[in-house]
Amino acid sequence: MGRILVVDDDKVIRDVLKKVLESAKYEVDLADGGKKAIELIKNTEYDVVLLDIIMEDMDGIEVLRKAKKISPLTTVIMMTAYSSPDYVLHALTLGATDFIEKPFEPDHMINLVKENVERVKRWKTSLGLL
């Protein structure tokens, strides 16, 4: 169905998202920070990365930049409890495809991930990669 990476330094958020997304039949990997996320992205092909903006080891914007260089077809959904319009615009110009504010409804997250997985499949199909 799709492979998802959840990047958040909050274990509760990671665990809840894993449970919610696996119930929707997605394969889910977890990273507790930016460094681990970059390592996983280098070695695994993800359709979607759910990325927290504020983390202790590496800023979400820095992770976004690196992730898009490594895997340009992977969509990145930024997650935050504290968003400003300037920050959202900056993330979108760097390649984020969506933004979601915490807390979020599980159904909304599933729908957002589904839309992004479908987007990646369309891109890969049009490029002859599927």
PDB file of C-alpha atoms in Angstrom:
ATOM      1  CA  MET A   1       0.000   0.000   0.000  1.00  0.00           C
ATOM      2  CA  GLY A   2       2.795   2.442   0.863  1.00  0.00           C
ATOM      3  CA  ARG A   3       5.861   2.842   3.047  1.00  0.00           C
ATOM      4  CA  ILE A   4       5.840   5.626   5.631  1.00  0.00           C
ATOM      5  CA  LEU A   5       8.535   7.052   7.910  1.00  0.00           C
ATOM      6  CA  VAL A   6       7.375   8.818  11.078  1.00  0.00           C
ATOM      7  CA  VAL A   7       9.958  11.224  12.508  1.00  0.00           C
ATOM      8  CA  ASP A   8       9.174  12.700  15.913  1.00  0.00           C
ATOM      9  CA  ASP A   9      11.099  12.948  19.173  1.00  0.00           C
ATOM     10  CA  ASP A  10       7.869  12.290  21.095  1.00  0.00           C
ATOM     11  CA  LYS A  11       7.515   8.521  21.577  1.00  0.00           C
ATOM     12  CA  VAL A  12       3.761   8.766  22.188  1.00  0.00           C
ATOM     13  CA  ILE A  13       3.228  10.514  18.834  1.00  0.00           C
ATOM     14  CA  ARG A  14       5.426   7.950  17.045  1.00  0.00           C
ATOM     15  CA  ASP A  15       3.604   5.012  18.601  1.00  0.00           C
ATOM     16  CA  VAL A  16       0.120   6.423  17.950  1.00  0.00           C
ATOM     17  CA  LEU A  17       0.944   7.192  14.313  1.00  0.00           C
ATOM     18  CA  LYS A  18       2.428   3.730  13.823  1.00  0.00           C
ATOM     19  CA  LYS A  19      -0.731   2.103  15.180  1.00  0.00           C
ATOM     20  CA  VAL A  20      -3.068   4.343  13.154  1.00  0.00           C
ATOM     21  CA  LEU A  21      -1.159   3.937   9.878  1.00  0.00           C
ATOM     22  CA  GLU A  22      -0.620   0.198  10.252  1.00  0.00           C
ATOM     23  CA  SER A  23      -4.370  -0.183  10.812  1.00  0.00           C
ATOM     24  CA  ALA A  24      -4.748   1.424   7.359  1.00  0.00           C
ATOM     25  CA  LYS A  25      -2.342  -1.213   5.928  1.00  0.00           C
ATOM     26  CA  TYR A  26       0.757   0.993   5.557  1.00  0.00           C
ATOM     27  CA  GLU A  27       4.283  -0.197   6.330  1.00  0.00           C
ATOM     28  CA  VAL A  28       5.629   2.140   9.010  1.00  0.00           C
ATOM     29  CA  ASP A  29       9.149   2.826  10.258  1.00  0.00           C
ATOM     30  CA  LEU A  30       9.970   5.137  13.151  1.00  0.00           C
ATOM     31  CA  ALA A  31      12.779   7.596  13.840  1.00  0.00           C
ATOM     32  CA  ASP A  32      13.200   9.480  17.102  1.00  0.00           C
ATOM     33  CA  GLY A  33      15.136  12.326  15.506  1.00  0.00           C
ATOM     34  CA  GLY A  34      16.576  13.829  12.371  1.00  0.00           C
ATOM     35  CA  LYS A  35      19.863  11.946  12.303  1.00  0.00           C
ATOM     36  CA  LYS A  36      18.128   8.570  12.470  1.00  0.00           C
ATOM     37  CA  ALA A  37      15.623   9.718   9.835  1.00  0.00           C
ATOM     38  CA  ILE A  38      18.355  10.683   7.357  1.00  0.00           C
ATOM     39  CA  GLU A  39      20.055   7.325   7.915  1.00  0.00           C
ATOM     40  CA  LEU A  40      16.786   5.483   7.190  1.00  0.00           C
ATOM     41  CA  ILE A  41      15.982   7.612   4.122  1.00  0.00           C
ATOM     42  CA  LYS A  42      19.413   6.823   2.666  1.00  0.00           C
ATOM     43  CA  ASN A  43      18.725   3.087   2.937  1.00  0.00           C
ATOM     44  CA  THR A  44      14.969   2.732   2.366  1.00  0.00           C
ATOM     45  CA  GLU A  45      12.569   4.004  -0.279  1.00  0.00           C
ATOM     46  CA  TYR A  46       9.685   5.807   1.448  1.00  0.00           C
ATOM     47  CA  ASP A  47       6.545   7.142  -0.169  1.00  0.00           C
ATOM     48  CA  VAL A  48       5.838   9.578   2.648  1.00  0.00           C
ATOM     49  CA  VAL A  49       7.792  11.056   5.549  1.00  0.00           C
ATOM     50  CA  LEU A  50       5.800  12.501   8.453  1.00  0.00           C
ATOM     51  CA  LEU A  51       8.250  14.981   9.938  1.00  0.00           C
ATOM     52  CA  ASP A  52       8.038  16.921  13.184  1.00  0.00           C
ATOM     53  CA  ILE A  53       9.386  20.453  12.893  1.00  0.00           C
ATOM     54  CA  ILE A  54      10.857  20.890  16.355  1.00  0.00           C
ATOM     55  CA  MET A  55      13.206  18.129  17.486  1.00  0.00           C
ATOM     56  CA  GLU A  56      16.191  18.136  19.807  1.00  0.00           C
ATOM     57  CA  ASP A  57      18.893  16.672  17.569  1.00  0.00           C
ATOM     58  CA  MET A  58      18.093  18.346  14.232  1.00  0.00           C
ATOM     59  CA  ASP A  59      15.602  20.967  13.064  1.00  0.00           C
ATOM     60  CA  GLY A  60      12.811  19.622  10.854  1.00  0.00           C
ATOM     61  CA  ILE A  61      13.693  22.106   8.091  1.00  0.00           C
ATOM     62  CA  GLU A  62      17.240  20.717   7.959  1.00  0.00           C
ATOM     63  CA  VAL A  63      15.875  17.170   7.795  1.00  0.00           C
ATOM     64  CA  LEU A  64      13.481  18.247   5.016  1.00  0.00           C
ATOM     65  CA  ARG A  65      16.352  19.719   2.955  1.00  0.00           C
ATOM     66  CA  LYS A  66      18.468  16.580   3.310  1.00  0.00           C
ATOM     67  CA  ALA A  67      15.558  14.193   2.721  1.00  0.00           C
ATOM     68  CA  LYS A  68      14.540  15.903  -0.533  1.00  0.00           C
ATOM     69  CA  LYS A  69      18.142  15.780  -1.801  1.00  0.00           C
ATOM     70  CA  ILE A  70      18.380  12.059  -1.040  1.00  0.00           C
ATOM     71  CA  SER A  71      14.890  11.107  -2.228  1.00  0.00           C
ATOM     72  CA  PRO A  72      13.208  13.833  -4.321  1.00  0.00           C
ATOM     73  CA  LEU A  73      10.084  11.765  -5.062  1.00  0.00           C
ATOM     74  CA  THR A  74       9.319  11.111  -1.395  1.00  0.00           C
ATOM     75  CA  THR A  75       6.612  13.445  -0.142  1.00  0.00           C
ATOM     76  CA  VAL A  76       7.133  15.140   3.213  1.00  0.00           C
ATOM     77  CA  ILE A  77       4.298  16.140   5.512  1.00  0.00           C
ATOM     78  CA  MET A  78       5.432  18.554   8.211  1.00  0.00           C
ATOM     79  CA  MET A  79       3.844  18.143  11.661  1.00  0.00           C
ATOM     80  CA  THR A  80       3.846  20.769  14.384  1.00  0.00           C
ATOM     81  CA  ALA A  81       2.042  22.108  17.398  1.00  0.00           C
ATOM     82  CA  TYR A  82       3.517  25.569  16.710  1.00  0.00           C
ATOM     83  CA  SER A  83       3.205  26.809  13.153  1.00  0.00           C
ATOM     84  CA  SER A  84       3.681  30.279  11.767  1.00  0.00           C
ATOM     85  CA  PRO A  85       2.758  31.280   8.212  1.00  0.00           C
ATOM     86  CA  ASP A  86       6.403  32.154   7.455  1.00  0.00           C
ATOM     87  CA  TYR A  87       7.610  28.755   8.620  1.00  0.00           C
ATOM     88  CA  VAL A  88       4.936  26.948   6.618  1.00  0.00           C
ATOM     89  CA  LEU A  89       5.824  28.882   3.456  1.00  0.00           C
ATOM     90  CA  HIS A  90       9.527  28.213   3.995  1.00  0.00           C
ATOM     91  CA  ALA A  91       8.915  24.469   4.353  1.00  0.00           C
ATOM     92  CA  LEU A  92       6.701  24.425   1.256  1.00  0.00           C
ATOM     93  CA  THR A  93       9.368  26.192  -0.823  1.00  0.00           C
ATOM     94  CA  LEU A  94      11.865  23.527   0.275  1.00  0.00           C
ATOM     95  CA  GLY A  95       9.644  20.718  -0.960  1.00  0.00           C
ATOM     96  CA  ALA A  96       7.196  19.861   1.824  1.00  0.00           C
ATOM     97  CA  THR A  97       3.930  18.756   0.231  1.00  0.00           C
ATOM     98  CA  ASP A  98       1.635  19.206   3.228  1.00  0.00           C
ATOM     99  CA  PHE A  99       1.438  20.607   6.729  1.00  0.00           C
ATOM    100  CA  ILE A 100      -0.624  19.311   9.654  1.00  0.00           C
ATOM    101  CA  GLU A 101      -1.046  20.798  13.107  1.00  0.00           C
ATOM    102  CA  LYS A 102      -0.942  18.685  16.251  1.00  0.00           C
ATOM    103  CA  PRO A 103      -3.174  17.393  17.661  1.00  0.00           C
ATOM    104  CA  PHE A 104      -4.809  15.836  14.615  1.00  0.00           C
ATOM    105  CA  GLU A 105      -7.625  13.397  14.038  1.00  0.00           C
ATOM    106  CA  PRO A 106      -6.480   9.894  13.014  1.00  0.00           C
ATOM    107  CA  ASP A 107      -8.853   9.846  10.022  1.00  0.00           C
ATOM    108  CA  HIS A 108      -7.469  13.163   8.787  1.00  0.00           C
ATOM    109  CA  MET A 109      -3.913  11.814   8.984  1.00  0.00           C
ATOM    110  CA  ILE A 110      -4.863   8.618   7.146  1.00  0.00           C
ATOM    111  CA  ASN A 111      -6.516  10.645   4.365  1.00  0.00           C
ATOM    112  CA  LEU A 112      -3.520  12.969   4.086  1.00  0.00           C
ATOM    113  CA  VAL A 113      -1.104  10.036   3.879  1.00  0.00           C
ATOM    114  CA  LYS A 114      -3.333   8.301   1.310  1.00  0.00           C
ATOM    115  CA  GLU A 115      -3.353  11.423  -0.899  1.00  0.00           C
ATOM    116  CA  ASN A 116       0.428  11.658  -0.706  1.00  0.00           C
ATOM    117  CA  VAL A 117       1.015   7.963  -1.429  1.00  0.00           C
ATOM    118  CA  GLU A 118      -1.229   8.302  -4.485  1.00  0.00           C
ATOM    119  CA  ARG A 119       0.713  11.418  -5.564  1.00  0.00           C
ATOM    120  CA  VAL A 120       4.020   9.519  -5.375  1.00  0.00           C
ATOM    121  CA  LYS A 121       2.565   6.638  -7.401  1.00  0.00           C
ATOM    122  CA  ARG A 122       1.389   9.085 -10.102  1.00  0.00           C
ATOM    123  CA  TRP A 123       4.848  10.692 -10.237  1.00  0.00           C
ATOM    124  CA  LYS A 124       6.603   7.329 -10.465  1.00  0.00           C
ATOM    125  CA  THR A 125       4.183   6.081 -13.125  1.00  0.00           C
ATOM    126  CA  SER A 126       4.634   9.192 -15.266  1.00  0.00           C
ATOM    127  CA  LEU A 127       8.426   8.831 -14.970  1.00  0.00           C
ATOM    128  CA  GLY A 128       8.282   5.148 -15.924  1.00  0.00           C
ATOM    129  CA  LEU A 129       9.515   4.029 -12.513  1.00  0.00           C
ATOM    130  CA  LEU A 130       6.548   1.743 -11.780  1.00  0.00           C
TER     131      LEU A 130
END
